[in-house]
CSV table of N, CA and C in Angstrom, one decimal:
chain,number,residue,atom,x,y,z
A,1,MET,N,-2.6,-28.6,14.5
A,1,MET,CA,-1.6,-29.6,14.2
A,1,MET,C,-0.8,-29.9,13.2
A,2,PHE,N,-2.1,-29.5,12.1
A,2,PHE,CA,-1.2,-30.0,10.7
A,2,PHE,C,0.1,-28.9,10.4
A,3,GLN,N,0.0,-27.7,10.8
A,3,GLN,CA,0.8,-26.7,10.6
A,3,GLN,C,2.1,-27.2,11.2
A,4,SER,N,2.3,-27.2,12.2
A,4,SER,CA,3.6,-27.6,13.2
A,4,SER,C,4.0,-28.5,12.5
A,5,SER,N,3.2,-29.8,12.2
A,5,SER,CA,4.0,-31.0,12.0
A,5,SER,C,4.5,-30.8,10.4
A,6,ILE,N,4.0,-30.2,9.9
A,6,ILE,CA,4.5,-29.9,8.5
A,6,ILE,C,5.9,-28.9,8.5
A,7,VAL,N,5.5,-28.0,9.3
A,7,VAL,CA,6.9,-26.8,9.5
A,7,VAL,C,8.1,-28.3,9.8
A,8,GLU,N,7.9,-28.8,11.1
A,8,GLU,CA,8.9,-29.6,11.5
A,8,GLU,C,9.3,-30.6,10.5
A,9,LYS,N,8.7,-31.1,9.5
A,9,LYS,CA,9.3,-31.6,8.5
A,9,LYS,C,10.2,-30.8,7.8
A,10,CYS,N,9.7,-30.0,7.4
A,10,CYS,CA,10.4,-29.0,6.6
A,10,CYS,C,11.5,-28.8,7.1
A,11,LYS,N,12.1,-28.2,8.4
A,11,LYS,CA,12.9,-28.2,8.9
A,11,LYS,C,13.7,-29.4,8.8
A,12,ALA,N,13.4,-30.6,8.6
A,12,ALA,CA,14.3,-31.3,8.1
A,12,ALA,C,14.4,-31.9,6.8
A,13,ASN,N,14.1,-30.8,6.0
A,13,ASN,CA,14.4,-30.6,4.7
A,13,ASN,C,13.6,-31.7,3.7
A,14,ASP,N,12.3,-31.9,4.1
A,14,ASP,CA,11.4,-32.9,3.2
A,14,ASP,C,10.8,-32.2,2.6
A,15,ARG,N,11.3,-32.4,1.4
A,15,ARG,CA,10.6,-31.7,0.1
A,15,ARG,C,9.1,-31.9,-0.3
A,16,ALA,N,8.4,-33.0,0.3
A,16,ALA,CA,7.0,-33.4,0.3
A,16,ALA,C,6.4,-32.1,0.9
A,17,ALA,N,6.7,-32.3,2.4
A,17,ALA,CA,6.5,-31.4,3.1
A,17,ALA,C,6.5,-30.0,2.8
A,18,GLN,N,7.2,-29.4,2.3
A,18,GLN,CA,7.7,-28.0,1.3
A,18,GLN,C,6.7,-27.9,0.4
A,19,MET,N,6.3,-28.9,0.1
A,19,MET,CA,5.1,-28.7,-1.4
A,19,MET,C,3.9,-28.6,-0.7
A,20,LYS,N,3.3,-29.1,0.2
A,20,LYS,CA,2.4,-29.0,1.0
A,20,LYS,C,2.3,-27.5,1.3
A,21,LEU,N,3.2,-26.8,2.3
A,21,LEU,CA,3.3,-25.5,2.6
A,21,LEU,C,3.1,-24.4,1.3
A,22,TYR,N,4.0,-25.0,0.5
A,22,TYR,CA,3.9,-24.0,-0.9
A,22,TYR,C,2.3,-24.0,-1.5
A,23,ARG,N,2.1,-25.4,-1.7
A,23,ARG,CA,0.5,-25.2,-2.0
A,23,ARG,C,-0.5,-24.4,-1.1
A,24,LYS,N,-0.6,-24.8,0.0
A,24,LYS,CA,-1.2,-24.1,1.2
A,24,LYS,C,-1.1,-22.4,0.8
A,25,TYR,N,0.1,-21.9,0.7
A,25,TYR,CA,0.3,-20.6,0.8
A,25,TYR,C,0.4,-19.6,-0.7
A,26,CYS,N,0.9,-20.1,-1.5
A,26,CYS,CA,1.1,-19.7,-2.7
A,26,CYS,C,0.2,-19.0,-3.3
A,27,ASP,N,-1.1,-18.9,-2.9
A,27,ASP,CA,-2.0,-18.1,-3.8
A,27,ASP,C,-2.6,-16.9,-3.2
A,28,GLY,N,-2.2,-17.1,-1.3
A,28,GLY,CA,-2.7,-15.9,-0.5
A,28,GLY,C,-1.3,-14.9,-0.9
A,29,MET,N,-0.3,-15.5,-0.9
A,29,MET,CA,1.1,-14.6,-0.6
A,29,MET,C,1.0,-13.9,-2.3
A,30,TYR,N,0.9,-14.8,-3.1
A,30,TYR,CA,1.1,-14.1,-4.6
A,30,TYR,C,0.2,-13.0,-4.6
A,31,ILE,N,-1.1,-12.5,-4.0
A,31,ILE,CA,-2.1,-11.9,-3.9
A,31,ILE,C,-1.2,-10.3,-2.9
A,32,VAL,N,-0.6,-10.8,-1.9
A,32,VAL,CA,0.2,-9.9,-1.2
A,32,VAL,C,1.4,-9.3,-1.8
A,33,ALA,N,1.9,-10.0,-2.8
A,33,ALA,CA,3.2,-9.8,-3.6
A,33,ALA,C,2.2,-8.6,-4.6
A,34,MET,N,1.3,-8.9,-5.3
A,34,MET,CA,0.8,-8.4,-6.5
A,34,MET,C,0.6,-7.1,-5.8
A,35,ARG,N,0.1,-6.9,-4.6
A,35,ARG,CA,-0.1,-5.3,-3.9
A,35,ARG,C,0.9,-4.4,-3.9
A,36,PHE,N,1.9,-4.9,-4.2
A,36,PHE,CA,3.1,-4.1,-3.7
A,36,PHE,C,3.8,-4.0,-5.3
A,37,VAL,N,3.9,-5.0,-6.2
A,37,VAL,CA,4.8,-5.0,-7.5
A,37,VAL,C,3.6,-4.7,-8.7
A,38,LYS,N,2.6,-5.0,-8.5
A,38,LYS,CA,1.7,-4.9,-9.7
A,38,LYS,C,1.9,-5.6,-11.0
A,39,ASN,N,2.7,-6.4,-11.0
A,39,ASN,CA,2.8,-7.0,-12.2
A,39,ASN,C,3.1,-8.7,-11.9
A,40,GLY,N,2.2,-9.0,-12.5
A,40,GLY,CA,2.3,-11.2,-12.3
A,40,GLY,C,3.5,-11.3,-12.5
A,41,ASP,N,4.4,-11.2,-13.4
A,41,ASP,CA,5.4,-12.0,-13.4
A,41,ASP,C,6.4,-11.7,-12.1
A,42,ASP,N,6.5,-10.3,-12.2
A,42,ASP,CA,7.3,-9.6,-11.1
A,42,ASP,C,6.9,-10.5,-9.7
A,43,ALA,N,5.6,-10.6,-9.4
A,43,ALA,CA,5.2,-11.0,-7.9
A,43,ALA,C,5.3,-12.6,-8.1
A,44,GLU,N,5.1,-13.2,-9.1
A,44,GLU,CA,5.9,-14.9,-9.4
A,44,GLU,C,7.0,-14.8,-8.6
A,45,ASP,N,8.2,-14.0,-9.3
A,45,ASP,CA,9.5,-13.9,-9.1
A,45,ASP,C,9.7,-13.7,-7.5
A,46,VAL,N,8.8,-12.8,-7.0
A,46,VAL,CA,8.8,-12.2,-5.4
A,46,VAL,C,8.2,-13.7,-4.9
A,47,LEU,N,7.3,-14.0,-5.1
A,47,LEU,CA,7.0,-15.4,-4.3
A,47,LEU,C,8.2,-16.6,-4.4
A,48,GLN,N,8.5,-16.8,-5.5
A,48,GLN,CA,9.4,-17.9,-5.6
A,48,GLN,C,10.6,-17.4,-4.7
A,49,GLU,N,11.5,-16.0,-4.7
A,49,GLU,CA,12.5,-15.6,-3.6
A,49,GLU,C,12.0,-15.8,-2.1
A,50,SER,N,10.8,-15.6,-1.9
A,50,SER,CA,10.2,-15.5,-0.8
A,50,SER,C,10.2,-16.8,-0.1
A,51,PHE,N,9.8,-18.1,-1.2
A,51,PHE,CA,9.4,-19.5,-0.6
A,51,PHE,C,11.0,-20.0,-0.2
A,52,ILE,N,11.8,-19.5,-1.4
A,52,ILE,CA,13.2,-20.0,-1.3
A,52,ILE,C,14.1,-19.5,0.2
A,53,LYS,N,13.9,-18.2,0.3
A,53,LYS,CA,14.3,-17.7,1.7
A,53,LYS,C,13.6,-18.4,2.9
A,54,ALA,N,12.4,-18.5,2.8
A,54,ALA,CA,11.4,-19.1,3.8
A,54,ALA,C,12.2,-20.9,4.4
A,55,PHE,N,12.2,-21.4,3.2
A,55,PHE,CA,12.6,-22.8,3.5
A,55,PHE,C,14.3,-22.5,4.2
A,56,GLN,N,14.7,-21.7,3.2
A,56,GLN,CA,16.3,-21.8,4.1
A,56,GLN,C,16.7,-21.4,5.5
A,57,LYS,N,15.7,-20.3,5.9
A,57,LYS,CA,15.6,-19.7,7.3
A,57,LYS,C,14.8,-20.4,8.1
A,58,ILE,N,13.7,-21.5,7.8
A,58,ILE,CA,12.8,-22.0,8.3
A,58,ILE,C,13.1,-22.7,10.0
A,59,HIS,N,14.7,-22.8,10.4
A,59,HIS,CA,15.3,-23.4,11.4
A,59,HIS,C,14.8,-22.0,12.1
A,60,GLN,N,15.1,-21.1,11.8
A,60,GLN,CA,14.4,-19.7,12.6
A,60,GLN,C,12.9,-19.4,13.0
A,61,PHE,N,12.0,-19.9,12.4
A,61,PHE,CA,10.6,-20.0,12.9
A,61,PHE,C,10.6,-21.0,14.0
A,62,SER,N,10.1,-19.7,15.2
A,62,SER,CA,10.0,-20.3,16.3
A,62,SER,C,8.4,-20.7,16.7
A,63,GLY,N,7.3,-20.1,15.7
A,63,GLY,CA,6.2,-20.8,16.2
A,63,GLY,C,5.6,-19.4,17.2
A,64,ASP,N,6.1,-18.2,17.5
A,64,ASP,CA,5.2,-17.2,17.8
A,64,ASP,C,4.1,-16.6,17.5
A,65,VAL,N,4.5,-16.7,16.0
A,65,VAL,CA,3.1,-16.3,15.3
A,65,VAL,C,2.8,-17.4,14.2
A,66,THR,N,1.9,-17.4,13.4
A,66,THR,CA,1.9,-18.8,12.5
A,66,THR,C,2.5,-18.6,11.4
A,67,PHE,N,2.8,-19.7,11.2
A,67,PHE,CA,3.6,-19.5,9.5
A,67,PHE,C,3.1,-18.5,8.8
A,68,GLY,N,2.2,-18.7,8.5
A,68,GLY,CA,1.2,-17.6,7.3
A,68,GLY,C,1.7,-16.4,7.7
A,69,ALA,N,1.5,-15.7,9.0
A,69,ALA,CA,2.2,-14.5,9.1
A,69,ALA,C,3.8,-14.1,9.2
A,70,TRP,N,4.4,-15.2,9.5
A,70,TRP,CA,6.0,-15.2,9.2
A,70,TRP,C,6.4,-15.1,7.9
A,71,LEU,N,5.6,-16.0,7.0
A,71,LEU,CA,5.7,-16.0,5.6
A,71,LEU,C,5.2,-14.5,4.8
A,72,LYS,N,4.5,-14.4,5.5
A,72,LYS,CA,3.9,-13.0,4.9
A,72,LYS,C,4.7,-11.7,5.0
A,73,ARG,N,5.3,-11.6,6.2
A,73,ARG,CA,6.7,-11.0,6.3
A,73,ARG,C,7.7,-11.1,5.5
A,74,ILE,N,8.1,-12.0,5.2
A,74,ILE,CA,9.4,-12.3,4.0
A,74,ILE,C,8.6,-11.8,2.8
A,75,VAL,N,7.5,-12.3,2.5
A,75,VAL,CA,7.2,-11.7,0.9
A,75,VAL,C,6.7,-10.1,0.9
A,76,VAL,N,6.5,-9.6,1.9
A,76,VAL,CA,6.3,-7.9,2.1
A,76,VAL,C,8.0,-7.3,1.9
A,77,ASN,N,8.6,-8.0,2.6
A,77,ASN,CA,10.0,-7.5,2.5
A,77,ASN,C,10.7,-7.9,1.0
A,78,LYS,N,10.4,-9.0,0.6
A,78,LYS,CA,10.9,-9.2,-0.5
A,78,LYS,C,10.4,-8.6,-1.5
A,79,SER,N,9.2,-8.0,-1.5
A,79,SER,CA,8.4,-7.1,-2.5
A,79,SER,C,8.9,-5.9,-2.7
A,80,ILE,N,9.1,-5.2,-1.3
A,80,ILE,CA,9.7,-4.1,-1.1
A,80,ILE,C,11.1,-3.8,-1.5
A,81,ASP,N,12.2,-4.9,-1.2
A,81,ASP,CA,13.5,-4.9,-2.0
A,81,ASP,C,13.3,-4.9,-3.2
A,82,PHE,N,12.5,-5.8,-4.1
A,82,PHE,CA,12.3,-5.8,-5.4
A,82,PHE,C,12.0,-4.5,-5.9
A,83,LEU,N,11.0,-3.8,-5.1
A,83,LEU,CA,10.7,-2.5,-5.9
A,83,LEU,C,11.8,-1.3,-5.9
A,84,LYS,N,12.6,-1.5,-4.7
A,84,LYS,CA,13.7,-0.6,-4.1
A,84,LYS,C,14.8,-0.7,-5.1
A,85,SER,N,15.1,-2.1,-5.9
A,85,SER,CA,16.3,-2.8,-6.4
A,85,SER,C,15.5,-2.4,-7.9
A,86,LYS,N,14.2,-1.6,-8.2
A,86,LYS,CA,14.0,-1.4,-9.6
A,86,LYS,C,13.9,0.1,-9.8
A,87,LYS,N,14.0,0.9,-8.5
A,87,LYS,CA,14.3,2.3,-8.3
A,87,LYS,C,15.9,2.7,-8.7
A,88,ASP,N,16.0,3.5,-9.7
A,88,ASP,CA,17.2,4.3,-10.0
A,88,ASP,C,18.1,5.3,-8.6
A,89,LYS,N,16.7,5.9,-8.1
A,89,LYS,CA,17.4,6.7,-7.1
A,89,LYS,C,16.5,6.4,-5.8
A,90,GLU,N,16.8,6.7,-4.7
A,90,GLU,CA,16.0,5.9,-3.4
A,90,GLU,C,15.4,7.4,-3.0
A,91,VAL,N,14.4,7.5,-2.4
A,91,VAL,CA,13.5,8.4,-1.8
A,91,VAL,C,14.3,8.5,-0.3
A,92,SER,N,14.5,9.6,0.0
A,92,SER,CA,15.0,10.0,1.0
A,92,SER,C,14.3,11.1,1.7
A,93,LEU,N,14.1,11.0,3.0
A,93,LEU,CA,13.3,12.1,4.0
A,93,LEU,C,14.0,12.3,5.0
A,94,GLU,N,14.3,13.8,5.1
A,94,GLU,CA,15.2,14.4,6.3
A,94,GLU,C,14.5,13.9,7.6
A,95,GLU,N,15.0,13.2,8.2
A,95,GLU,CA,14.4,12.9,9.9
A,95,GLU,C,14.0,14.0,10.5
A,96,GLY,N,15.3,15.0,10.5
A,96,GLY,CA,15.0,16.2,10.8
A,96,GLY,C,13.6,16.9,10.9
A,97,TYR,N,13.3,16.9,9.8
A,97,TYR,CA,11.9,17.6,9.3
A,97,TYR,C,10.6,16.6,9.9
A,98,MET,N,10.6,15.5,10.4
A,98,MET,CA,9.7,14.8,10.6
A,98,MET,C,9.4,15.5,11.9
A,99,GLN,N,8.0,15.2,12.4
A,99,GLN,CA,7.2,15.7,13.3
A,99,GLN,C,6.2,14.3,14.2
A,100,VAL,N,6.2,14.4,15.0
A,100,VAL,CA,5.3,13.3,15.6
A,100,VAL,C,3.7,14.0,15.4
A,101,VAL,N,3.2,12.7,14.9
A,101,VAL,CA,1.7,13.5,14.5
A,101,VAL,C,0.7,12.4,15.2
A,102,ALA,N,-0.5,13.3,15.8
A,102,ALA,CA,-1.4,12.7,16.6
A,102,ALA,C,-2.2,11.5,15.7
A,103,GLU,N,-2.3,10.4,16.3
A,103,GLU,CA,-3.1,9.4,15.8
A,103,GLU,C,-4.5,9.6,15.4
A,104,ASP,N,-4.6,9.2,14.1
A,104,ASP,CA,-6.2,9.1,13.6
A,104,ASP,C,-6.6,8.0,13.1
A,105,ASP,N,-7.7,7.5,13.9
A,105,ASP,CA,-7.4,6.0,13.2
A,105,ASP,C,-9.1,5.7,12.5
A,106,ASN,N,-9.1,7.1,11.9
A,106,ASN,CA,-10.4,7.0,11.1
A,106,ASN,C,-10.0,7.2,9.7
A,107,TRP,N,-10.1,5.7,9.0
A,107,TRP,CA,-10.0,5.3,7.7
A,107,TRP,C,-11.1,5.1,7.0
A,108,ASN,N,-12.4,5.8,7.6
A,108,ASN,CA,-13.8,5.5,6.9
A,108,ASN,C,-13.7,6.9,5.5
A,109,VAL,N,-14.2,6.2,4.3
A,109,VAL,CA,-14.4,6.9,3.1
A,109,VAL,C,-15.8,7.3,2.8
A,110,PRO,N,-16.3,7.8,2.0
A,110,PRO,CA,-17.7,7.8,2.1
A,110,PRO,C,-18.3,6.6,0.9
A,111,ALA,N,-19.7,6.5,1.3
A,111,ALA,CA,-20.3,5.0,0.7
A,111,ALA,C,-20.2,5.2,-0.6
A,112,ALA,N,-19.7,6.2,-1.2
A,112,ALA,CA,-20.2,6.7,-2.8
A,112,ALA,C,-18.8,6.3,-3.2
A,113,ILE,N,-17.5,5.9,-2.4
A,113,ILE,CA,-16.2,5.5,-3.0
A,113,ILE,C,-15.8,4.2,-2.8
A,114,SER,N,-16.2,3.2,-4.4
A,114,SER,CA,-15.5,2.3,-4.3
A,114,SER,C,-14.4,1.6,-3.7
A,115,ILE,N,-14.5,0.4,-3.3
A,115,ILE,CA,-12.8,-0.1,-2.7
A,115,ILE,C,-11.9,-0.2,-4.1
A,116,GLU,N,-12.2,-0.3,-5.3
A,116,GLU,CA,-11.3,-0.2,-6.5
A,116,GLU,C,-10.9,1.1,-6.5
A,117,GLN,N,-11.6,2.4,-6.4
A,117,GLN,CA,-11.2,3.6,-6.3
A,117,GLN,C,-10.3,3.9,-5.5
A,118,VAL,N,-10.5,3.1,-4.1
A,118,VAL,CA,-9.2,3.3,-3.2
A,118,VAL,C,-8.1,2.6,-3.4
A,119,LYS,N,-8.3,1.7,-4.0
A,119,LYS,CA,-6.9,0.9,-4.4
A,119,LYS,C,-6.2,1.6,-5.3
A,120,CYS,N,-6.7,2.7,-6.3
A,120,CYS,CA,-6.3,3.2,-7.6
A,120,CYS,C,-5.5,4.3,-7.0
A,121,ALA,N,-6.2,5.0,-5.7
A,121,ALA,CA,-5.7,6.0,-5.1
A,121,ALA,C,-4.3,5.5,-4.8
A,122,ILE,N,-4.3,4.6,-3.7
A,122,ILE,CA,-2.9,4.1,-3.0
A,122,ILE,C,-2.1,3.9,-4.3
A,123,ASP,N,-2.5,3.3,-5.1
A,123,ASP,CA,-1.5,3.2,-6.6
A,123,ASP,C,-0.7,4.6,-6.9
A,124,GLU,N,-1.6,5.6,-6.8
A,124,GLU,CA,-1.3,6.7,-7.4
A,124,GLU,C,-0.1,7.6,-6.0
A,125,LEU,N,-0.2,7.2,-4.8
A,125,LEU,CA,0.7,7.6,-3.8
A,125,LEU,C,2.3,7.3,-4.0
A,126,GLN,N,2.9,8.4,-3.8
A,126,GLN,CA,4.5,8.2,-3.8
A,126,GLN,C,4.9,7.1,-3.1
A,127,ASP,N,5.9,6.5,-3.5
A,127,ASP,CA,6.2,5.3,-2.9
A,127,ASP,C,6.3,5.3,-1.2
A,128,LYS,N,7.1,6.3,-0.9
A,128,LYS,CA,7.3,6.4,0.6
A,128,LYS,C,6.0,6.2,1.4
A,129,TYR,N,4.9,6.9,0.7
A,129,TYR,CA,3.6,7.2,1.7
A,129,TYR,C,3.0,5.6,1.0
A,130,LYS,N,3.2,5.2,-0.1
A,130,LYS,CA,2.4,4.0,-0.5
A,130,LYS,C,2.6,2.8,0.1
A,131,TYR,N,4.1,2.5,0.7
A,131,TYR,CA,4.4,1.4,1.3
A,131,TYR,C,3.7,1.2,2.8
A,132,VAL,N,3.8,2.5,3.4
A,132,VAL,CA,3.3,2.6,4.9
A,132,VAL,C,1.8,2.1,4.7
A,133,VAL,N,1.2,3.0,3.9
A,133,VAL,CA,-0.4,2.9,3.8
A,133,VAL,C,-0.7,1.3,3.7
A,134,LEU,N,-0.1,0.9,2.5
A,134,LEU,CA,-0.2,-1.1,2.3
A,134,LEU,C,-0.1,-1.8,3.4
A,135,MET,N,1.0,-1.5,4.1
A,135,MET,CA,1.5,-2.3,5.0
A,135,MET,C,0.5,-2.1,6.3
A,136,PHE,N,0.1,-0.8,6.5
A,136,PHE,CA,-0.7,-0.3,7.7
A,136,PHE,C,-2.2,-0.9,7.6
A,137,LEU,N,-2.7,-0.2,6.5
A,137,LEU,CA,-4.4,-0.3,6.4
A,137,LEU,C,-4.4,-1.8,5.6
A,138,VAL,N,-4.0,-2.2,4.4
A,138,VAL,CA,-4.2,-3.6,3.9
A,138,VAL,C,-3.7,-5.1,4.6
A,139,GLU,N,-2.3,-4.8,5.0
A,139,GLU,CA,-1.4,-6.1,5.3
A,139,GLU,C,-1.5,-5.9,6.9
A,140,GLY,N,-1.7,-4.9,7.7
A,140,GLY,CA,-2.2,-5.1,9.2
A,140,GLY,C,-1.1,-5.1,9.9
A,141,TYR,N,0.1,-4.1,9.5
A,141,TYR,CA,1.5,-4.4,10.1
A,141,TYR,C,1.2,-3.2,11.1
A,142,ASP,N,1.8,-3.2,12.5
A,142,ASP,CA,1.9,-1.9,13.1
A,142,ASP,C,2.9,-1.0,13.1
A,143,HIS,N,3.1,0.1,13.4
A,143,HIS,CA,4.1,1.1,13.1
A,143,HIS,C,5.6,0.5,13.4
A,144,GLN,N,5.8,-0.3,14.8
A,144,GLN,CA,6.9,-0.9,15.0
A,144,GLN,C,7.3,-1.8,13.9
A,145,GLU,N,6.6,-2.6,13.5
A,145,GLU,CA,7.2,-3.5,12.5
A,145,GLU,C,7.2,-2.7,11.3
A,146,ILE,N,6.3,-1.9,10.5
A,146,ILE,CA,6.4,-1.5,9.4
A,146,ILE,C,7.9,-0.6,9.7
A,147,ALA,N,8.6,0.4,10.9
A,147,ALA,CA,9.7,0.8,10.9
A,147,ALA,C,10.6,-0.1,10.7
A,148,GLU,N,10.5,-1.5,11.4
A,148,GLU,CA,11.6,-2.3,11.0
A,148,GLU,C,11.9,-2.9,9.7
A,149,VAL,N,10.6,-3.3,9.2
A,149,VAL,CA,10.5,-3.6,7.6
A,149,VAL,C,11.4,-2.5,6.5
A,150,LEU,N,11.0,-1.3,6.7
A,150,LEU,CA,11.5,-0.2,5.7
A,150,LEU,C,12.5,0.5,6.4
A,151,GLU,N,13.2,0.2,7.5
A,151,GLU,CA,14.4,0.5,8.2
A,151,GLU,C,14.1,2.3,8.6
A,152,ILE,N,13.3,2.7,8.8
A,152,ILE,CA,12.9,3.8,9.5
A,152,ILE,C,12.2,3.9,10.9
A,153,THR,N,12.1,5.1,11.3
A,153,THR,CA,11.9,5.2,12.8
A,153,THR,C,10.7,5.3,12.8
A,154,GLU,N,10.3,4.9,13.9
A,154,GLU,CA,8.5,4.8,14.2
A,154,GLU,C,7.9,6.1,14.2
A,155,SER,N,8.6,7.1,14.2
A,155,SER,CA,8.2,8.2,14.3
A,155,SER,C,8.0,9.0,12.8
A,156,ALA,N,9.1,8.4,11.9
A,156,ALA,CA,8.8,8.3,10.5
A,156,ALA,C,7.9,7.7,9.8
A,157,CYS,N,7.7,6.5,10.5
A,157,CYS,CA,6.4,5.7,10.0
A,157,CYS,C,5.0,6.4,10.3
A,158,ARG,N,5.0,6.8,11.4
A,158,ARG,CA,3.7,7.5,11.6
A,158,ARG,C,3.9,8.9,10.9
A,159,THR,N,4.5,9.4,10.4
A,159,THR,CA,4.3,10.8,9.9
A,159,THR,C,3.8,10.5,8.6
A,160,ARG,N,4.5,9.4,7.9
A,160,ARG,CA,4.6,9.1,6.5
A,160,ARG,C,3.0,8.7,6.6
A,161,LEU,N,2.4,7.5,7.4
A,161,LEU,CA,1.5,7.2,7.4
A,161,LEU,C,0.3,8.5,7.5
A,162,SER,N,0.7,9.5,7.9
A,162,SER,CA,-0.4,10.6,8.3
A,162,SER,C,-0.6,11.1,7.1
A,163,ARG,N,0.5,11.4,6.5
A,163,ARG,CA,0.6,12.4,5.0
A,163,ARG,C,0.4,11.6,4.0
A,164,GLY,N,0.4,10.0,3.9
A,164,GLY,CA,0.0,9.5,3.0
A,164,GLY,C,-1.6,9.5,3.2
A,165,LYS,N,-2.3,9.5,4.2
A,165,LYS,CA,-3.7,9.3,4.5
A,165,LYS,C,-4.2,10.9,3.8
A,166,GLY,N,-3.4,11.6,4.2
A,166,GLY,CA,-3.9,13.1,3.8
A,166,GLY,C,-3.9,12.9,2.3
A,167,HIS,N,-2.8,12.7,1.7
A,167,HIS,CA,-2.8,12.5,0.1
A,167,HIS,C,-4.1,11.6,-0.5
A,168,LEU,N,-4.1,10.6,0.3
A,168,LEU,CA,-5.3,9.8,-0.1
A,168,LEU,C,-6.3,10.2,-0.1
A,169,LYS,N,-6.6,10.9,1.3
A,169,LYS,CA,-8.0,11.8,0.9
A,169,LYS,C,-8.4,12.7,0.0
A,170,GLU,N,-7.3,13.7,-0.4
A,170,GLU,CA,-7.5,14.5,-1.4
A,170,GLU,C,-7.5,13.8,-2.9
A,171,LEU,N,-7.0,12.6,-2.7
A,171,LEU,CA,-7.3,11.8,-4.2
A,171,LEU,C,-8.6,11.4,-4.0
A,172,LEU,N,-8.8,11.0,-3.2
A,172,LEU,CA,-10.3,10.2,-3.3
A,172,LEU,C,-11.4,11.5,-3.2
A,173,LYS,N,-11.3,12.6,-2.5
A,173,LYS,CA,-12.3,13.9,-3.2
A,173,LYS,C,-12.2,14.5,-4.1
A,174,GLY,N,-10.9,14.4,-5.3
A,174,GLY,CA,-11.1,14.4,-6.3
A,174,GLY,C,-12.1,13.4,-7.1
A,175,LYS,N,-12.0,12.0,-6.8
A,175,LYS,CA,-12.8,11.0,-7.5
A,175,LYS,C,-14.4,11.2,-7.0
A,176,LYS,N,-14.5,11.5,-5.8
A,176,LYS,CA,-15.9,12.0,-5.6
A,176,LYS,C,-16.6,12.8,-6.1
A,177,TYR,N,-16.0,14.0,-6.1
A,177,TYR,CA,-16.4,15.4,-6.9
A,177,TYR,C,-16.5,15.5,-8.5
A,178,GLY,N,-15.8,14.5,-8.9
A,178,GLY,CA,-15.4,14.4,-10.3
A,178,GLY,C,-14.3,15.6,-10.8
A,179,THR,N,-13.7,16.3,-9.8
A,179,THR,CA,-13.0,17.2,-9.9
A,179,THR,C,-11.6,16.8,-10.9
A,180,GLY,N,-11.1,15.8,-10.4
A,180,GLY,CA,-9.8,15.3,-11.1
A,180,GLY,C,-8.8,15.9,-10.1
A,181,SER,N,-8.9,16.9,-9.3
A,181,SER,CA,-8.0,17.4,-8.8
A,181,SER,C,-7.3,16.9,-7.4
């Protein structure tokens, strides 16, 4: 009940309630932003913009999901918008070349590979793959949600996830055997 009463107070523009929500979620949302933007100052900017948007749009929060999940979606969107704004050129992929890929939910890696190595390998992926892999594997979004956020088709999402996973496996294979290839 704490969350719903605080959210209702925020809808009434109660600044003290807004600070309570901010304090409750700022650290976790900062971590989410850092996964995408990789820079503390930029993550703080994304975080602040996300909370501003959340409080401006809080009347749209219906309670179908937790406030944290709703806010996390805003943070992910703002992070991706920030990264897109930093790029001089936009990565595009012809939808005509996309093919539906078979689902492969096996994301297991050999025990010899550390979580840090996996994180570094994800960072090395091209953005079009990295965002999908991060959102699917780390943030827990499904294909439909990722497609909406990135403004791509679900088919493109599945293809990018599959290709990103393939690239990730190749990067990790190089780390496992020390070949660096």
